[in-house]
Structure formats: C-alpha cells, structure tokens
Short mmCIF file of C-alpha atoms in Angstrom, two decimals:
data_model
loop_
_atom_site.label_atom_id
_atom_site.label_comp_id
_atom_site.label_asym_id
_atom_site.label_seq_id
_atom_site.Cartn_x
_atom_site.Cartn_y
_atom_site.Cartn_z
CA UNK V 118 0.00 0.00 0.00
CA UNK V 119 1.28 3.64 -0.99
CA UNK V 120 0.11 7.28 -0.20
CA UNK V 121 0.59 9.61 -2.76
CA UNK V 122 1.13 13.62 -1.76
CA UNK V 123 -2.39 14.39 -0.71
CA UNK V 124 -2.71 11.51 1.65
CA UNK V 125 -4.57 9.20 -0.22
CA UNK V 126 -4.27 5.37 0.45
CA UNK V 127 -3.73 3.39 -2.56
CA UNK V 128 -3.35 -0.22 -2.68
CA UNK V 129 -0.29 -1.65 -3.95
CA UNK V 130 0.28 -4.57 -5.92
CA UNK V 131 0.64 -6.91 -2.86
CA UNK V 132 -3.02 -6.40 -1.97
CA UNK V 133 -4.63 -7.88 -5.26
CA UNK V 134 -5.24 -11.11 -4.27
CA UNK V 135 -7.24 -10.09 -0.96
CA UNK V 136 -8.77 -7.71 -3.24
CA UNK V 137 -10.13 -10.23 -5.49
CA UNK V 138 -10.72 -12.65 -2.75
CA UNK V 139 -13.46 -10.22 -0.82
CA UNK V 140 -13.90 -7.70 1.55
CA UNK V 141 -12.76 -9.26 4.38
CA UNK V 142 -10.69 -12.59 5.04
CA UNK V 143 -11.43 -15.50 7.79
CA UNK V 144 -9.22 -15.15 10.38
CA UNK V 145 -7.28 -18.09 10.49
CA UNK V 146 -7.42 -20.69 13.31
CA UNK V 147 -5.79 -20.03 16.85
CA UNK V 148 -2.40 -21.67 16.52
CA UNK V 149 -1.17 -21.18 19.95
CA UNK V 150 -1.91 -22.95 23.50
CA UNK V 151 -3.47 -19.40 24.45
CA UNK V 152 -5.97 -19.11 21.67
CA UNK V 153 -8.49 -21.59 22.51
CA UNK V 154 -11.74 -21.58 20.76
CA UNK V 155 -15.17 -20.96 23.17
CA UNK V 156 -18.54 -22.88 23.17
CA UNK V 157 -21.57 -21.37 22.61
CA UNK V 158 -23.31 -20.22 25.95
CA UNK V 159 -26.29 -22.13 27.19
CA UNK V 160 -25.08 -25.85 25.71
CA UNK V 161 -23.61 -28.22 27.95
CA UNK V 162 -22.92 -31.81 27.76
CA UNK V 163 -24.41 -34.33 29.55
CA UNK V 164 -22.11 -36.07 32.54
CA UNK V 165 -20.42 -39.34 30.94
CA UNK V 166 -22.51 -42.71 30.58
CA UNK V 167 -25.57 -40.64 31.43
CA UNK V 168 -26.76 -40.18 28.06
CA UNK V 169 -26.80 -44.08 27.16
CA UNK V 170 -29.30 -44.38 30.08
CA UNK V 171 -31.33 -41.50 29.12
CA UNK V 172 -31.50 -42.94 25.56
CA UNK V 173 -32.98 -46.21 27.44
CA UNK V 174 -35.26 -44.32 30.04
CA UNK V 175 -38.62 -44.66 27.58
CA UNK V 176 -38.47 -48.35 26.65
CA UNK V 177 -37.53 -49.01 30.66
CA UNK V 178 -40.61 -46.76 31.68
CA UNK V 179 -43.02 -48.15 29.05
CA UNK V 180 -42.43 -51.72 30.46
CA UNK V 181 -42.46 -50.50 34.21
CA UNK V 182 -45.69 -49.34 33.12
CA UNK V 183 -47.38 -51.99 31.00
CA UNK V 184 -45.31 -55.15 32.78
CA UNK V 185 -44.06 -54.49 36.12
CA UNK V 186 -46.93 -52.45 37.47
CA UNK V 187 -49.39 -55.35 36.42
CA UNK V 188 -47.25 -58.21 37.37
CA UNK V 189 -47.04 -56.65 40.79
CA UNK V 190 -50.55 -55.91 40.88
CA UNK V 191 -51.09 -59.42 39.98
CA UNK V 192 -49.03 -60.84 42.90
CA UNK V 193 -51.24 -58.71 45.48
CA UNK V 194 -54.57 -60.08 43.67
CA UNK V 195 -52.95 -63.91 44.42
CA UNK V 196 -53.46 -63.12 47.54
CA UNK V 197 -56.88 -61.86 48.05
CA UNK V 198 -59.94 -63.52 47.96
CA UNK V 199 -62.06 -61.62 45.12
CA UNK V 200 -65.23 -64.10 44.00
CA UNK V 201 -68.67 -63.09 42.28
CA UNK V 202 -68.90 -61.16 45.91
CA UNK V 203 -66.54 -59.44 46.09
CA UNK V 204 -66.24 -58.08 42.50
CA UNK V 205 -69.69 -57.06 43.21
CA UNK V 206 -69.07 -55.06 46.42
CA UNK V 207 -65.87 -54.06 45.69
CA UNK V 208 -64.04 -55.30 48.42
CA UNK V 209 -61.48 -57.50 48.79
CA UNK V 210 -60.32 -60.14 51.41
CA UNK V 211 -56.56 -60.63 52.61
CA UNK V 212 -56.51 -64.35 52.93
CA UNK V 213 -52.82 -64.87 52.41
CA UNK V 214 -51.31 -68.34 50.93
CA UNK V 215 -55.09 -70.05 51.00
CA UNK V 216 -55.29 -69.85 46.99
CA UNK V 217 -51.81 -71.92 46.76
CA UNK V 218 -52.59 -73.94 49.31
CA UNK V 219 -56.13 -74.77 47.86
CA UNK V 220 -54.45 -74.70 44.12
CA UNK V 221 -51.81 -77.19 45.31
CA UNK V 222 -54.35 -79.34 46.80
CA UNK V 223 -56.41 -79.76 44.19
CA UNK V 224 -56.03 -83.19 41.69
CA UNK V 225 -56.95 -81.00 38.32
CA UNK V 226 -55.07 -78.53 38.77
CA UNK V 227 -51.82 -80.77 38.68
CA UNK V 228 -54.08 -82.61 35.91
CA UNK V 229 -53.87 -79.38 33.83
CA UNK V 230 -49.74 -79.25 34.64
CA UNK V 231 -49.28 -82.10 33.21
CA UNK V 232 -50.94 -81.99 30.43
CA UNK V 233 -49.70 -78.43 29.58
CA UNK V 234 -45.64 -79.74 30.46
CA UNK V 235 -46.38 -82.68 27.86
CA UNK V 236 -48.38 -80.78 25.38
CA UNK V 237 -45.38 -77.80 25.37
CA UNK V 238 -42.38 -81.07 25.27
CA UNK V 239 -44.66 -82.95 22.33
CA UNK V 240 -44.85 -79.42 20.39
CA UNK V 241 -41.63 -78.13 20.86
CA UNK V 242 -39.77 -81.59 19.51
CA UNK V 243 -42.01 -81.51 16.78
CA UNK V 244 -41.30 -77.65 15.73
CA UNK V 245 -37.51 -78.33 16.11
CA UNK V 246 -37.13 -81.88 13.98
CA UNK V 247 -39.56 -79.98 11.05
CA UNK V 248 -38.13 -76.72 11.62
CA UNK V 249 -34.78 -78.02 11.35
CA UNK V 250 -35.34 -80.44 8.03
CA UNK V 251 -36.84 -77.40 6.16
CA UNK V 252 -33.90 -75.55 7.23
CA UNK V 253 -31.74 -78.04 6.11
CA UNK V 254 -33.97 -78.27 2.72
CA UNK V 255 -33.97 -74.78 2.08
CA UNK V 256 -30.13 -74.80 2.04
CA UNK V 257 -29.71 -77.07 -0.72
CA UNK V 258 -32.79 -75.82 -2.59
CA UNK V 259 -32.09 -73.41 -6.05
CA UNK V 260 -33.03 -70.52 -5.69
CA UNK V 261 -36.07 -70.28 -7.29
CA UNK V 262 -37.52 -73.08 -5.14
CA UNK V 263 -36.21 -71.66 -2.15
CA UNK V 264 -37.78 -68.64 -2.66
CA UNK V 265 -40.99 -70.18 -3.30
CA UNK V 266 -40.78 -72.29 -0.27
CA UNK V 267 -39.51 -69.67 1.50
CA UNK V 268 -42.78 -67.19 0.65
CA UNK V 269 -45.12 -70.10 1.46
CA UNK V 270 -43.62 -70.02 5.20
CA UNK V 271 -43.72 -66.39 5.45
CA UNK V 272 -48.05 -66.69 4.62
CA UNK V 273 -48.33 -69.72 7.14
CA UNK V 274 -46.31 -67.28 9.56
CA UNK V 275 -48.14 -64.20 8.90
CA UNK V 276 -51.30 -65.86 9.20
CA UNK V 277 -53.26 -64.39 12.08
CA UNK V 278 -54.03 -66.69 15.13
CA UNK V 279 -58.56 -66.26 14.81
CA UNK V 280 -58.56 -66.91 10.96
CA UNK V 281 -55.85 -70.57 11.25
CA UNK V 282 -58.17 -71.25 13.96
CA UNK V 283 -61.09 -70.49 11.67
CA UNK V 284 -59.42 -72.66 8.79
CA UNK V 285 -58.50 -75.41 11.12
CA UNK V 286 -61.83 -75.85 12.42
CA UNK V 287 -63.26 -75.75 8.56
CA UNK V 288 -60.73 -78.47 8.33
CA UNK V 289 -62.18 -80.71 10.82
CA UNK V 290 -65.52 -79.85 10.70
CA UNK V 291 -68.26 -82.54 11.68
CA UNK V 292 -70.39 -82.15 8.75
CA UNK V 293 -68.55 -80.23 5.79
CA UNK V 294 -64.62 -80.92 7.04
CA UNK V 295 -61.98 -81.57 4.38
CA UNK V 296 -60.86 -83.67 6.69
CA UNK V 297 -63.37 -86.37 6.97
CA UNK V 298 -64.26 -86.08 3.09
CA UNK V 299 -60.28 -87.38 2.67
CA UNK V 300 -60.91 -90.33 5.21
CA UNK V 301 -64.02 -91.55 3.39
CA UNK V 302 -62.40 -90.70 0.14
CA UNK V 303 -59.70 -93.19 1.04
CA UNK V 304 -62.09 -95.87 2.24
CA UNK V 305 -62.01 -95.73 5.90
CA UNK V 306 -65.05 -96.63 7.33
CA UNK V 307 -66.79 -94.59 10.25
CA UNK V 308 -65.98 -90.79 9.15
CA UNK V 309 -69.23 -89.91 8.03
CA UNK V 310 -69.68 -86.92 10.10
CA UNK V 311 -67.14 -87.95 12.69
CA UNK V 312 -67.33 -85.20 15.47
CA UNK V 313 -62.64 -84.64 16.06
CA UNK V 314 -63.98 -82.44 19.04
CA UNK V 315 -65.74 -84.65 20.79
CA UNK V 316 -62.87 -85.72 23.73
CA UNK V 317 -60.13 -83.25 25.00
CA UNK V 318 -57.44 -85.79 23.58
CA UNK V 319 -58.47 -85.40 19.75
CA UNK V 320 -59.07 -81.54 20.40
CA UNK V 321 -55.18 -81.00 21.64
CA UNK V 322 -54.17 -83.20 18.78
CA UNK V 323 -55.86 -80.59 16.52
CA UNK V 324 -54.30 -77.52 17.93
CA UNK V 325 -50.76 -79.37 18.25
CA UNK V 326 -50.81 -79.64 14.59
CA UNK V 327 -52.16 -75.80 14.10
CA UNK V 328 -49.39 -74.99 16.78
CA UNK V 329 -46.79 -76.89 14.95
CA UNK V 330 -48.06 -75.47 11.54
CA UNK V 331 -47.53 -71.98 12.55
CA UNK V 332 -44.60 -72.40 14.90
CA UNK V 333 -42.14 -73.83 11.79
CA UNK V 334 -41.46 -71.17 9.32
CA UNK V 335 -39.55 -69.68 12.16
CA UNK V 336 -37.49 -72.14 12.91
CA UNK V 337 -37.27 -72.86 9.35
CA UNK V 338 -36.46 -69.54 7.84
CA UNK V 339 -33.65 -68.87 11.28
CA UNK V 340 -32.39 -72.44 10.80
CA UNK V 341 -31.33 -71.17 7.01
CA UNK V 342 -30.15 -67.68 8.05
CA UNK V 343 -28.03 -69.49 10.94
CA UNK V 344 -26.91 -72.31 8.02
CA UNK V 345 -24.94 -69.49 5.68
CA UNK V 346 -22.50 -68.77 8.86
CA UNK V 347 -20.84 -72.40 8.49
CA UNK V 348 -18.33 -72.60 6.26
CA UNK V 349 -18.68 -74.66 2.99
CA UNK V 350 -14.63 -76.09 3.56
CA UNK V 351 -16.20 -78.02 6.67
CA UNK V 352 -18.56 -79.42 4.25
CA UNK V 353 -16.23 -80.45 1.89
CA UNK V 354 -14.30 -81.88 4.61
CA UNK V 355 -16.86 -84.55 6.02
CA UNK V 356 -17.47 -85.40 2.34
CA UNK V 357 -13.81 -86.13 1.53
CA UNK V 358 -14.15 -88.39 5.07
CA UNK V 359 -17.07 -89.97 3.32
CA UNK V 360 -19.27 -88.99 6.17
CA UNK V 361 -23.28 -89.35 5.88
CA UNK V 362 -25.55 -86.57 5.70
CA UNK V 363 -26.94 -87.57 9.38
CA UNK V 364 -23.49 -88.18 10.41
CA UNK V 365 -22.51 -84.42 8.55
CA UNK V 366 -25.29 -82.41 10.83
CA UNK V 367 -24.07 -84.17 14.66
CA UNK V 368 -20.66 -83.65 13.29
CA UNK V 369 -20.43 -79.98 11.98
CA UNK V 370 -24.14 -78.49 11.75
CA UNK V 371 -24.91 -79.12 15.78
CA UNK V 372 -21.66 -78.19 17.14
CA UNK V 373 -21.36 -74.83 15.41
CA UNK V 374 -25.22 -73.82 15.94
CA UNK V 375 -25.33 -75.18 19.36
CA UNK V 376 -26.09 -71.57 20.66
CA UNK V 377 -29.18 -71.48 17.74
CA UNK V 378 -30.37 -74.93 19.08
CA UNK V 379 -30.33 -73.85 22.81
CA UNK V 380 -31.93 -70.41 21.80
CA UNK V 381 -34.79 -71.30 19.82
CA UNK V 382 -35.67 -74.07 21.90
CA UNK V 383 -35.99 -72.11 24.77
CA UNK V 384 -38.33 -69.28 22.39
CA UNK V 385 -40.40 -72.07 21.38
CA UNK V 386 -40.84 -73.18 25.11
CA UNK V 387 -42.21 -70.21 26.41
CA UNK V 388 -44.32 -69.37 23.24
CA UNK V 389 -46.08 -73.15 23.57
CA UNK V 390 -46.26 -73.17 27.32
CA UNK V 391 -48.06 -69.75 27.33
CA UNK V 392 -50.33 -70.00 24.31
CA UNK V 393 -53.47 -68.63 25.08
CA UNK V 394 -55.73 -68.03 21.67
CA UNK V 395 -55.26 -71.05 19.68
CA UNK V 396 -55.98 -73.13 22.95
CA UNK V 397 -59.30 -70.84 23.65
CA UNK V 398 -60.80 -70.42 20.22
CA UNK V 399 -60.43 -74.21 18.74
CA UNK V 400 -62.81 -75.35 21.76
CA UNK V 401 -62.96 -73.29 24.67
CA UNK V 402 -60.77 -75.76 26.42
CA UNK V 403 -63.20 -78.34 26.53
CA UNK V 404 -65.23 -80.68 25.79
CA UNK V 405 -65.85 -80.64 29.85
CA UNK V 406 -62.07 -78.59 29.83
CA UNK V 407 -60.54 -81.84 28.92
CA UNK V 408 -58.30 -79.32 26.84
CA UNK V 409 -57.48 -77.09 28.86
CA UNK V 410 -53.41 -75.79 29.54
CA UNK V 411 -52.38 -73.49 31.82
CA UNK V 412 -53.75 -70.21 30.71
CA UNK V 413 -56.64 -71.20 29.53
CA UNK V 414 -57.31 -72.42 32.87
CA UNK V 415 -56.44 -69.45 34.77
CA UNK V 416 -58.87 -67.53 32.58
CA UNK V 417 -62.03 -69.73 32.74
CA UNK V 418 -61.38 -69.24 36.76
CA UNK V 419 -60.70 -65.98 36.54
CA UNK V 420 -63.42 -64.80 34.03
CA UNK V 421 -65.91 -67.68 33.77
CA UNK V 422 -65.96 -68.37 37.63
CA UNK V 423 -65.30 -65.22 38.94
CA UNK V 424 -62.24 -66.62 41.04
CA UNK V 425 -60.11 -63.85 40.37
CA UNK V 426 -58.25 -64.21 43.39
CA UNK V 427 -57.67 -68.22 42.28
CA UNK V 428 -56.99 -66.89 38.79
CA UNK V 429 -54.58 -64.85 39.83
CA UNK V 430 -52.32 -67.37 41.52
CA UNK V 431 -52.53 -69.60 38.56
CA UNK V 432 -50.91 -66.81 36.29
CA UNK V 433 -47.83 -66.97 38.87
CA UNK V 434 -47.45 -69.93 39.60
CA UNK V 435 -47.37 -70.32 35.71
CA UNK V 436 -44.87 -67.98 35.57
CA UNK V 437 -42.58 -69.57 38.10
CA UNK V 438 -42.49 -72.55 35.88
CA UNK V 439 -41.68 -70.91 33.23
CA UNK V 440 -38.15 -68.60 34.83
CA UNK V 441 -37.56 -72.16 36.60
CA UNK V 442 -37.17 -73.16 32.76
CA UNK V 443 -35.63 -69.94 31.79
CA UNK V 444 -33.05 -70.64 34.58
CA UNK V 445 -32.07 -73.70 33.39
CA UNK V 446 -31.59 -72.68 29.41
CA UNK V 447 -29.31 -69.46 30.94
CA UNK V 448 -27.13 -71.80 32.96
CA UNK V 449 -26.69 -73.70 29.84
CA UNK V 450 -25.83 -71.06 27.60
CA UNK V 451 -23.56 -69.43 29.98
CA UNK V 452 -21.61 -72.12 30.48
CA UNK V 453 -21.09 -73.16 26.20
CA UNK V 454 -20.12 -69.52 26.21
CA UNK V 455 -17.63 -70.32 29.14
CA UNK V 456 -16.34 -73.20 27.57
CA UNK V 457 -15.88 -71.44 24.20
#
C-alpha cells in the first residue's frame, strides 16, 4: 500500500489477491496454546454414561408401566380372595397363601400341569425336527424353489391366530370338514360326520398340529439364516471323510449352531407353554375342559368363575415354571459360552 502527496491510500500490488478474494478474510485458526476456541453459551454436555441411560429411560418406563406395574398388581390379587362377591361389592379379602394352598391341593389342577408340560415337550420336539429339516432343505434348494418355499412359510407365519383357527376348524368340521371327506375318500369306514372335538385328547391333537403349523417357518427360515454362517470347507471336509448326511449335521451343523439350538428351543418353550388363543378359540378348552393348559385355565377361573383371586395365583405360579425353565436354558448357555 502507498500514499501519494495528498494523503490518499492506494493499494499496492501486494493487496490484489485479498482484493479479489473479498472484503474481508477468515481469520485463520488459533495456533497457539493461548488461543483456545469458546462454546456457545447455554449448551452443555451431559455427565459421561448418562446419556446411554437417558437414551434407554422410555423403553424401561413403558415396560415399568405396562409389565411391572401389572405383574405386581397381579401378585397382590394372588393373595386376596375376590369371587362373584366381592367383584360385586368391591371389596377385597386378605386371605394370604389359601389360593396356593387350595391350588396345590387340588387333583386337576396338577391334571392341567401335566398336560400343559407334555403338550409344550410334544410341540416343541415336533417344531424343532420340522423346523430343522426345512432348514436343512432350504439350504440345498435353487433358488427359485427356495424362494418359493420360502414365501409359502412367510403366509403360514403371517397368518393371524382367529382366521388358522377359523381354517383349522373348517378343516375338521363334523359335517362339511376336508378332513373327513379325505378319510371316506380313502375308504375308511366310520368318518361320516365324525365329530374330532368330541374328547379333549383329539381336540389338543388338533391344535398341536395348528401350533406346529404356525410355529415352523420360524425355525425354518432362522435355521437357514443361521446355516450361511458355516463354512462350505467343513462341508467339503466330512465329504472327503465320506461322512453321511446324518453323520454331517451331529458332526459340523450341531456343534457350530449349538447356541441357535439352545436359543430357539428355549423361544419355542415359552411361546407353547403360554399360548393362550389357539388353545381358547379351537374349543374353549373343553369338551368338559378336557383341553385345557395353563392359561386357559387361569382364565375360565378368573373370568368364567369369577375366582379372580384363584386366577390370579394360577398366572404366577405359571410364571414360576416358566423362569424355573428360563433358569435352566441361561445356565446352559452361559456355560457353552464359558467353555468357548
């Protein structure tokens, strides 16, 4: 920059490029330990590992409030006597263990746990050995046929719980059933409207098989996801040995989807042991509650005798069988993942 005689400022050569550049330049960033850049007032950051449990605070208070609060509401109603009575008047009676003791006592109620333990076992080995061949299936499929298979046990998946039951019973209707049009149709004699509801046997053979029909794809469609982590050189391995295919799954299918095993077994455990709709809606639970499980039982005490109190302990005494099981299946898995 130069001033000429009358004190004019004139820029110089040297001052063309921030000329061209703009007005005014960005200062540049502080380069020394003393030049430290502020925050903005009024934003402060949250105290470490707070925000991880802040991002987790809904879920946690939704269940508090649609789980905890009931299950501990539940517990209090165990121990209260609440019949037609009481509902009526409102009131309630403290009467402490008397609904286990009376449950405990009484011959059909350890009728309906047994039936409901082998019901669940009977299910659940028949989900896992069909669930597991259609797995197996699916992997050696093309890929057009797996996809169609694949779509088929998506639709048998999808398929609400009221509208299998409503197909099911179609199915094994007494007077227009597919079911006993195929048994006459192949010459067996006494099907002519032959009533599959009449005992509580036949009835919980029925809803096994809608159970099991339902309950597959998803241990068909996981058992194929969990098949693409095992390498194809272990494959090629027990073929070179001149291993089986039966000998090929207990040798390097089981082993390396032990944890997939163990997992959905335990899923398909709970999900049989506490099914409620498909029990309720194929017969009530009867004829004369021959079919009745669990659940079902705790609600026709609950809502068809008005034992709400009785009801009540049902549900957790139900539930104590059920983290007795979940107990069991952690100790298992903790100690394969010890071991690996």
């Amino acid at each position: 920059m130069t001033v000429d005689s009358q004190g004019t400022a004139t820029a110089g050569p040297q001052d063309a490029p921030g000329r061209a550049a703009g007005k005014s330049q960005t200062p540049p960033p502080p380069s020394g330990p003393k030049e430290v850049l502020q925050r903005p007032r009024g934003r402060r950051s949250l105290p470490g590992g707070l925000l991880p449990y802040l991002l987790v605070a809904p879920a946690l208070l939704s269940m508090a409030v649609l789980l905890l609060y009931p299950l501990i509401r539940n517990v209090i109603l165990s121990f209260q006597q609440i019949n037609r009575k009481e509902f009526i008047t409102r009131e309630s009676v403290w009467i402490g263990f008397d609904n286990y003791k009376d449950l405990l006592a009484d011959p059909d109620f350890w009728t309906v746990v047994v039936r409901s333990i082998v019901f669940t076992a009977v299910n659940v080995v028949l989900i896992m050995a069909i669930g597991t061949g259609i797995g197996l299936l699916l992997n050696r499929l093309g890929k057009k046929m797996r996809l169609l298979l694949s779509l088929a046990l998506m639709f048998a998946w999808a398929m609400p719980i009221v509208a299998s039951v409503t197909v099911f019973r179609w199915l094994f209707d007494e007077q227009f059933g597919v079911v006993n049009w195929l048994m006459r149709t192949l010459g067996f004699a006494g099907y002519e409207q032959h009533n599959w509801f009449e005992t509580g046997f036949s009835t919980l053979v029925i809803i096994l098989i809608l159970l099991v029909w339902g309950s597959v794809p998803f241990v068909a469609l996981n058992m194929y996801a969990a098949l693409t982590t095992v390498g194809t050189e272990l494959y090629e391995a027990a073929k070179m040995d001149g291993a089986s295919g039966w000998r090929t799954f207990w040798a390097v299918v089981f082993p390396n989807l032990k944890s997939f095993f163990m997992i959905t077994t335990f899923l398909e455990i709970i999900w049989i042991f506490k099914a409620f709709a498909q029990v309720y809606a194929m017969n009530l639970g009867g004829p004369d509650r021959g079919s009745e499980t669990l659940p079902v039982f705790a609600y026709i005490e609950g809502v068809g005798q008005f034992h709400y109190g009785v009801a009540a302990a049902i549900s957790i005494l139900t539930i104590v069988m059920l983290i007795a099981v979940m107990s069991f299946y952690f100790r298992l898995i903790l100690k394969q993942e010890e071991e690996l």
